[in-house]
Short mmCIF file of C-alpha atoms in Angstrom, two decimals:
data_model
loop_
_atom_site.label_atom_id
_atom_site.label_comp_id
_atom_site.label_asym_id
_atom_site.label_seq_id
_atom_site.Cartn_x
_atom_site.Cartn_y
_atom_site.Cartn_z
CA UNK E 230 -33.99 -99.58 121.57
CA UNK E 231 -33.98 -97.04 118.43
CA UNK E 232 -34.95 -98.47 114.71
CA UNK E 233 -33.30 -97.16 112.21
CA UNK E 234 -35.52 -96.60 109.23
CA UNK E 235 -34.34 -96.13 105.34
CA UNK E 236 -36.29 -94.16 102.46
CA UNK E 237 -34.99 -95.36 99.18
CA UNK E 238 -37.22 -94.61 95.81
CA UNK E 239 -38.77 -98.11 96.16
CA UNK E 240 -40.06 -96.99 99.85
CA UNK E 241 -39.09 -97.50 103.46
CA UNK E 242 -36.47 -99.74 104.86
CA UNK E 243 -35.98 -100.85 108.42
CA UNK E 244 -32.07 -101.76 109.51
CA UNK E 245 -31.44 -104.83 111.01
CA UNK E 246 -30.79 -104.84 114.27
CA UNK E 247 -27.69 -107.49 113.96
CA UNK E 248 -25.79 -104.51 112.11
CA UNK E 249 -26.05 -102.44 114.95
CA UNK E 250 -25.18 -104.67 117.11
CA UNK E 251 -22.14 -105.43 115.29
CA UNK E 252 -21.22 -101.62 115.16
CA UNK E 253 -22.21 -101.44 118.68
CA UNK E 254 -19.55 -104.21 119.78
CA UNK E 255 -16.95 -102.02 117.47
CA UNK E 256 -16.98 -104.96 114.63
CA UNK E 257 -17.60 -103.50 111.22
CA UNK E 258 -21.22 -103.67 110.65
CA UNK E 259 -22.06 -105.01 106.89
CA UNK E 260 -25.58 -102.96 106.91
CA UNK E 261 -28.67 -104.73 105.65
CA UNK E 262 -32.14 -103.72 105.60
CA UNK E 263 -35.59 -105.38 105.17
CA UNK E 264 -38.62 -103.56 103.20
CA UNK E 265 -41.39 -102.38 105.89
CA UNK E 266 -44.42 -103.61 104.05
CA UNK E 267 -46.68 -100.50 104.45
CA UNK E 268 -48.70 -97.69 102.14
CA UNK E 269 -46.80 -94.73 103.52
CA UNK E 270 -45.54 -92.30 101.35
CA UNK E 271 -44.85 -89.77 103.73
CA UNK E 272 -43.16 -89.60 107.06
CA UNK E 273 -46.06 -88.79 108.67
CA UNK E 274 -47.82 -91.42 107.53
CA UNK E 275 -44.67 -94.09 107.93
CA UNK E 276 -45.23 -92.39 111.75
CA UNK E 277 -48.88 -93.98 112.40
CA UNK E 278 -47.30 -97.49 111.20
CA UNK E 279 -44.80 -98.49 113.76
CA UNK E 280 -46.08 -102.06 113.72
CA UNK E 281 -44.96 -102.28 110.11
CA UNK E 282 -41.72 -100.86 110.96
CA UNK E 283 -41.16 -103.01 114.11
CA UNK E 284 -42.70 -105.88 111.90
CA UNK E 285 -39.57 -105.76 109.48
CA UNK E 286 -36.96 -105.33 111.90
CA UNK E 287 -37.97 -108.79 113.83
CA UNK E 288 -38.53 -110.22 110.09
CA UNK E 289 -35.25 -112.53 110.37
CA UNK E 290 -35.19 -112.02 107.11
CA UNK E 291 -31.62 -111.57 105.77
CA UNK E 292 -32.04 -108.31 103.90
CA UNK E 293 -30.48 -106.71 101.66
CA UNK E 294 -27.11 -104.73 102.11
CA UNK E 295 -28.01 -101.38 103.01
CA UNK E 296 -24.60 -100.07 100.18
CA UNK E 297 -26.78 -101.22 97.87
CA UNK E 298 -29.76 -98.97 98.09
CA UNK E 299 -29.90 -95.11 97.01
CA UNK E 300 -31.15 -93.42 100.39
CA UNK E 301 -33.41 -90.61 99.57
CA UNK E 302 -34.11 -87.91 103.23
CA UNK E 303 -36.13 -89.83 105.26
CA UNK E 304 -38.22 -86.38 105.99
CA UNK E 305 -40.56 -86.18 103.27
CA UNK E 306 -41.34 -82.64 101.80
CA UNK E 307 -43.31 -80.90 101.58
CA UNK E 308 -43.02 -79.93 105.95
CA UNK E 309 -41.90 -77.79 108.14
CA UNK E 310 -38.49 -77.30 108.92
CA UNK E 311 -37.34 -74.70 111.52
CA UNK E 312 -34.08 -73.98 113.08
CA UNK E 313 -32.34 -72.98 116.57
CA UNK E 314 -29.56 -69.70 116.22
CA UNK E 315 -26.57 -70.21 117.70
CA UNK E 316 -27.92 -73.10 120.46
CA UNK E 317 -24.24 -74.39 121.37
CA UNK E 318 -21.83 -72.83 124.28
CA UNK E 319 -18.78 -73.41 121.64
CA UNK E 320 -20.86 -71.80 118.39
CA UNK E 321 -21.70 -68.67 120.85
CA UNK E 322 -18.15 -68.01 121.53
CA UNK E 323 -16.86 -68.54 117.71
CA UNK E 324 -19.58 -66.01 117.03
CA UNK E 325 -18.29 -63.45 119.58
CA UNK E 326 -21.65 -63.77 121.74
CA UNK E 327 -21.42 -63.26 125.54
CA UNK E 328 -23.77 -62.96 128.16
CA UNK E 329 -27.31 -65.08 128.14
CA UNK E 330 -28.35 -65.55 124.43
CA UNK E 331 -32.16 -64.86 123.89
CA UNK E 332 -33.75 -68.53 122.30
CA UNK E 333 -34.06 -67.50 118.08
CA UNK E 334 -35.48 -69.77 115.68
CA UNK E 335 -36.34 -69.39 111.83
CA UNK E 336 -37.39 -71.42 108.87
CA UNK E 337 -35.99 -72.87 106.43
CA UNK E 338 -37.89 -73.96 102.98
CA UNK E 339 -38.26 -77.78 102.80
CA UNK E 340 -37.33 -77.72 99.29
CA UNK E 341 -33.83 -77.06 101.08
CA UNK E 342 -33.75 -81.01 101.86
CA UNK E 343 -31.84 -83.17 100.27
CA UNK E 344 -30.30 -86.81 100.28
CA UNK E 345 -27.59 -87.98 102.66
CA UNK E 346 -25.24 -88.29 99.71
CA UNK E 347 -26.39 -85.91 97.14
CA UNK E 348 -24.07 -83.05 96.11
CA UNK E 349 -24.55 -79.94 97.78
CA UNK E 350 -25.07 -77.31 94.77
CA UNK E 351 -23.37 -73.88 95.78
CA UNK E 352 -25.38 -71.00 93.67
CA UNK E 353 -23.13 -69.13 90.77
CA UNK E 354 -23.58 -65.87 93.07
CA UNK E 355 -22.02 -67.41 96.54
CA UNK E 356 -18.60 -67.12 97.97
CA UNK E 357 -18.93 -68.27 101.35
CA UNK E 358 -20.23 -71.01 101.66
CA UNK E 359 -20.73 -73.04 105.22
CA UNK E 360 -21.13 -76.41 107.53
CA UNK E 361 -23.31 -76.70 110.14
CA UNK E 362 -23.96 -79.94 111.83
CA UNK E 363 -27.02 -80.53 113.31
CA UNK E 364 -29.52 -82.87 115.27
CA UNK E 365 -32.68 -82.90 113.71
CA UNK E 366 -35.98 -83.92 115.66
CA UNK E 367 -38.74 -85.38 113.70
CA UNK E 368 -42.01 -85.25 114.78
CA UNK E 369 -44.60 -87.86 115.99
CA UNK E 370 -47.43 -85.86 117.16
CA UNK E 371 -49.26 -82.35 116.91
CA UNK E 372 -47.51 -79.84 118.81
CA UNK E 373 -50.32 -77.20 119.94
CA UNK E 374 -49.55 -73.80 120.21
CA UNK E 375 -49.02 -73.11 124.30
CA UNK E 376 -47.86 -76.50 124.94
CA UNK E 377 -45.43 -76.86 127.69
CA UNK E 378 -43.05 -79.76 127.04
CA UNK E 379 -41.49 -81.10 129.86
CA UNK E 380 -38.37 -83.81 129.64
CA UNK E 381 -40.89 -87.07 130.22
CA UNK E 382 -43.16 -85.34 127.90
CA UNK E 383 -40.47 -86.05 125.01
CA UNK E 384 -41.44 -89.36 124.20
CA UNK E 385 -45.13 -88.06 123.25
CA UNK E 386 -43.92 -85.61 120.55
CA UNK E 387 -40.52 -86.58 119.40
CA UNK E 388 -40.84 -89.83 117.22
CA UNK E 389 -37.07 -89.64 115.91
CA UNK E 390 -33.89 -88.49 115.07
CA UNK E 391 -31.82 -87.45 111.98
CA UNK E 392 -29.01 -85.63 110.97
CA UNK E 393 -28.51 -82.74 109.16
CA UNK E 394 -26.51 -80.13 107.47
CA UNK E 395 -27.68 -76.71 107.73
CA UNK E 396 -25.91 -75.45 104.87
CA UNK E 397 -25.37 -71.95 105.20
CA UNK E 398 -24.13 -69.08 102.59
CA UNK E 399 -22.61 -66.50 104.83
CA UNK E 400 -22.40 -63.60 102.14
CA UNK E 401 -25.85 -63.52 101.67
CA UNK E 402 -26.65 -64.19 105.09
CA UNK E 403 -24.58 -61.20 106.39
CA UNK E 404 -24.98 -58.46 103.76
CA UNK E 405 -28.89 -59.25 103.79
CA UNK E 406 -29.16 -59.92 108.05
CA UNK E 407 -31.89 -62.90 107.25
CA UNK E 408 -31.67 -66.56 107.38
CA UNK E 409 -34.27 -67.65 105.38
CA UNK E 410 -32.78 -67.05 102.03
CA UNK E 411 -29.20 -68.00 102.60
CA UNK E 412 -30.23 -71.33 104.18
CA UNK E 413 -33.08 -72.33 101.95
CA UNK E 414 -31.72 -73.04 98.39
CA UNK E 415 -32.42 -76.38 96.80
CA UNK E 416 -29.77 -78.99 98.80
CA UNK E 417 -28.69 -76.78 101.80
CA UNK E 418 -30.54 -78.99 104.13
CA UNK E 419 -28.45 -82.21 103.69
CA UNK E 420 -30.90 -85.28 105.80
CA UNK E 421 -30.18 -89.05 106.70
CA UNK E 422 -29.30 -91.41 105.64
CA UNK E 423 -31.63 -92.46 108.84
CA UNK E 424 -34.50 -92.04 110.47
CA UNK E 425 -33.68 -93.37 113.93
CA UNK E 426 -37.31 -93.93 115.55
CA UNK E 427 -37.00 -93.55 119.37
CA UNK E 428 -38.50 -95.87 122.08
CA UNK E 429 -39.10 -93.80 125.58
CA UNK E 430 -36.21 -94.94 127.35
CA UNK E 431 -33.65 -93.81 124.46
CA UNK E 432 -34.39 -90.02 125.36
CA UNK E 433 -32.30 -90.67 128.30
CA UNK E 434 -29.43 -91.06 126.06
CA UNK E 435 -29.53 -87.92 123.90
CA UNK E 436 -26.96 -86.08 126.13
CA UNK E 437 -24.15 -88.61 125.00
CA UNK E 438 -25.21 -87.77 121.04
CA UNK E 439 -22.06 -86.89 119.52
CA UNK E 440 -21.89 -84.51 116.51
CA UNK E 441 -18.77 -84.78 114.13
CA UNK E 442 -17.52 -83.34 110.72
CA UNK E 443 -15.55 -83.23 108.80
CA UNK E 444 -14.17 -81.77 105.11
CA UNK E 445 -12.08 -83.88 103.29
CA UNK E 446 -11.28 -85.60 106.02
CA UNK E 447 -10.16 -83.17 108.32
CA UNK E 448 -12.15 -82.84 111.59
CA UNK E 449 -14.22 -79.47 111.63
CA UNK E 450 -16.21 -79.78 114.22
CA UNK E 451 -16.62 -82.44 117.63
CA UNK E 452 -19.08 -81.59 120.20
CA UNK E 453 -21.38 -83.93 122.30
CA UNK E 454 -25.46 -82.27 123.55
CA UNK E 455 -23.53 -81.42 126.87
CA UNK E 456 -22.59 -78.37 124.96
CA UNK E 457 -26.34 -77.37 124.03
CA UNK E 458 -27.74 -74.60 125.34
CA UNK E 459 -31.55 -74.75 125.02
CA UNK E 460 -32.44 -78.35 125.57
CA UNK E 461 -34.69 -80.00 123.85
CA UNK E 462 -37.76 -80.34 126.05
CA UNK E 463 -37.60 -76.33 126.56
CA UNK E 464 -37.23 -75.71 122.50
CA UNK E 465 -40.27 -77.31 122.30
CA UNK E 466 -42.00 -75.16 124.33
CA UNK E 467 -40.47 -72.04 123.02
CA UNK E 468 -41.36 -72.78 120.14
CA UNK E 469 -44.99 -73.53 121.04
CA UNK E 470 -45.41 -69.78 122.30
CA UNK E 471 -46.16 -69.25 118.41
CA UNK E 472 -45.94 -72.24 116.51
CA UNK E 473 -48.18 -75.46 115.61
CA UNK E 474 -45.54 -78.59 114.68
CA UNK E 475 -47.15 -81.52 112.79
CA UNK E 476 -45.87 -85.06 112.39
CA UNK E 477 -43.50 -85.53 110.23
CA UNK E 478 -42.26 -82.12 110.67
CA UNK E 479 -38.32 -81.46 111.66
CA UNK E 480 -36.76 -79.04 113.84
CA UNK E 481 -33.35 -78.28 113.95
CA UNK E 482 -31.25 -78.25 116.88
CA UNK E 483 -28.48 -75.88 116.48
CA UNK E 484 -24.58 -76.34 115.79
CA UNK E 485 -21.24 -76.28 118.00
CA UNK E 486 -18.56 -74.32 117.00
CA UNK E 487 -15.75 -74.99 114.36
CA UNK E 488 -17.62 -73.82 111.34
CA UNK E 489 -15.87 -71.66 108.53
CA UNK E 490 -17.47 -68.30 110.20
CA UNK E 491 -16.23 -66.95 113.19
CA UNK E 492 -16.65 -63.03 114.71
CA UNK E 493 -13.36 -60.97 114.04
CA UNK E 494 -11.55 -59.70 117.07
CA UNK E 495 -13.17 -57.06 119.67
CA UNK E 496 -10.80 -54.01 118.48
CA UNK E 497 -12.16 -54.95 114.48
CA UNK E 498 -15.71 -55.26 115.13
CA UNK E 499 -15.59 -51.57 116.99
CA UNK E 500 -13.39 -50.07 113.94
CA UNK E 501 -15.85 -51.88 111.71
CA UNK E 502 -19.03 -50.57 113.31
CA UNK E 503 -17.79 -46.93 112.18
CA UNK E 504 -17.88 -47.57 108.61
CA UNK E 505 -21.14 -46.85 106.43
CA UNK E 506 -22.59 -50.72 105.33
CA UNK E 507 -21.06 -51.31 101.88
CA UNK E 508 -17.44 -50.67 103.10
CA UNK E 509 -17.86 -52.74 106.32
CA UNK E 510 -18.92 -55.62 104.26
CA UNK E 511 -16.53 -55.14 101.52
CA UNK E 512 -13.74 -55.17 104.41
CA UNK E 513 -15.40 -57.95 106.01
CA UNK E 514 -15.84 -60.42 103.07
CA UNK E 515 -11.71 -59.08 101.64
CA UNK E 516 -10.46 -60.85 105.27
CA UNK E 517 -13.08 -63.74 104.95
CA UNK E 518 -11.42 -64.63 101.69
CA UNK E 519 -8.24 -65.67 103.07
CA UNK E 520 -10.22 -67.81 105.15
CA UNK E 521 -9.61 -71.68 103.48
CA UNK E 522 -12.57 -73.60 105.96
CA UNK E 523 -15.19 -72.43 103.77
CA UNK E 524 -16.50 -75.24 101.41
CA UNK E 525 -14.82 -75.19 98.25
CA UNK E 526 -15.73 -76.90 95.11
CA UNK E 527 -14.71 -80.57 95.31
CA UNK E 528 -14.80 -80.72 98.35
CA UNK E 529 -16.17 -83.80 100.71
CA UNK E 530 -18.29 -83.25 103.89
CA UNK E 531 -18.58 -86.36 106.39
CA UNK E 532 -20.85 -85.92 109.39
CA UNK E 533 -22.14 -87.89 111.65
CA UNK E 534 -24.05 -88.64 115.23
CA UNK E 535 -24.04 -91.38 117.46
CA UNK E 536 -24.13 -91.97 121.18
CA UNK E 537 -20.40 -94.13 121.82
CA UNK E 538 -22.10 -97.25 122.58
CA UNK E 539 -24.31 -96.83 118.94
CA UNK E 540 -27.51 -96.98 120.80
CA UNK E 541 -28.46 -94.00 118.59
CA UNK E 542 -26.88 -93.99 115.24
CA UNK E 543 -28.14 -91.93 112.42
CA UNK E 544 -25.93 -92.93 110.06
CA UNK E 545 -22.88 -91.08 107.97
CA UNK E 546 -23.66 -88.52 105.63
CA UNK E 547 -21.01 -88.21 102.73
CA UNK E 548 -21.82 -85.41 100.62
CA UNK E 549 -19.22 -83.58 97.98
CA UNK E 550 -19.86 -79.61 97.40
CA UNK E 551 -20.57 -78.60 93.73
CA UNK E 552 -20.99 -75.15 91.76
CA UNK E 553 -24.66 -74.57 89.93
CA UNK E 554 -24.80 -75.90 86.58
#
């Protein structure tokens, strides 16, 4: 059964299994959480202390309501965070792809991550600015370059779950064909509130992970993993081909469709193509305008992912969009 671990400023948390078991049996959980008594400051090392963790979740101690502490990301920085393109049958067809779509990852900058209910700071210079939920998978043990990860193989190198926001700003994105920049400014990785740590048997379970959310209420997007693409076992080993992943370190899974951004029509993209770059864009970003799902100033993004029966829960992320200061 998964543990669902807290970071507040004071240090780590573990949720009480009664509260999921009341959200589990569809009652409304009130949330409370017992301090793990350990010396980790970072994930990683939080990672090497399960006993501590497991420790403070059989506590019987009554705890204290989880409302009342300030949940910092439970994925300490600095890390590695890196990200699947387009990994979700539904996000392929908003984007106009067709056919097999190659496996494409890229980083992100961990200073990107940011609290499960901190405001999402939209720079002076961006227009477009977009959702993405995502399954995040944390970590638990070195990932060698040339590893092959096979499905029972999970367990050994995926310690958790969490959920994020890859927070995306599409005009920069776009006019600059690079993900790196336009996904890594200070908040656009929105993490937690939990760390769900796994026990072997819950990997059987991530295929009924649902991903929702919404802005300001309204439901953007609604997908469960059936929808995923590259699984992921195979990511893993993708992503091995070239790339060392430590504990503590987070990879992002991908998004389904329903975000702001979609492909224009067949007969525009062809009429676009013809134009020299600056008036394709200019075109591009005059129709996008009209376009009210991008995230506005004010507004309030909800996500969250759970399995229906709460065996997995990572929590609800409630984060309002802001302009820079």
């Amino acid at each position: 059964m998964s543990t669902n671990v807290l970071r507040t400023p004071d240090g780590w948390w573990a949720v009480l299994p009664q509260a999921l078991d009341s959200a589990r049996a569809g009652r409304t959980p009130t949330e409370r959480a017992v301090r793990i008594e350990t010396k980790a400051v970072t994930t990683a090392e939080l990672l090497t202390d399960r006993t501590a963790v497991r420790e403070a979740a059989a506590s019987g101690e009554s705890g204290t309501p989880v409302a009342d502490l300030v949940a910092l990301p439970p994925v300490t920085t600095p890390c590695r965070v890196v990200a699947q393109m387009v990994n979700y049958r539904s996000h392929a067809k908003d984007s106009g792809f067709t056919g097999d779509i190659p496996p494409t990852f890229f980083r992100k900058a961990s200073g990107s991550v940011s609290g499960p209910h901190d405001t999402i700071v939209r720079p002076t210079h961006v227009n477009f600015l977009d959702y993405e939920v995502e399954l995040g998978l944390v970590m638990g043990a070195t990932l060698p370059v040339g590893t092959v990860v096979k499905e029972q193989d999970l367990p050994s190198y995926v310690a958790g779950l969490v959920l994020t926001n890859d927070v995306s700003a599409r005009d920069v994105q776009l006019t600059k064909t690079q993900f790196y920049e336009s996904k890594s400014y200070p908040t656009f990785t929105p993490t937690g509130p939990y760390l769900a740590l796994l026990d072997p048997e819950d990997f059987d379970h991530l295929i009924d992970l649902r991903l929702r959310l919404s802005v300001n209420g309204v439901t953007r997007q609604d997908r469960t993993l059936a929808d995923m693409i590259v699984r992921p076992a195979q990511a893993l080993t993708l992503l091995a081909r070239f790339q060392t992943l430590d504990p503590g370190d987070l990879l992002l899974t991908g998004t389904p469709g329903g975000t702001a951004l979609k492909a224009p029509p067949k007969p525009v993209e062809k009429i676009a193509a013809l134009l020299p770059p600056a008036l394709k864009w200019k075109a591009f970003f005059n129709g996008q305008a009209k376009n009210p799902r991008y995230l506005r100033d004010g507004d309030l993004v909800t996500a969250t992912i759970a399995t229906p029966d709460r065996r997995i829960d990572l929590g609800e992320q409630r984060t309002a969009v802001g302009a820079a200061t």
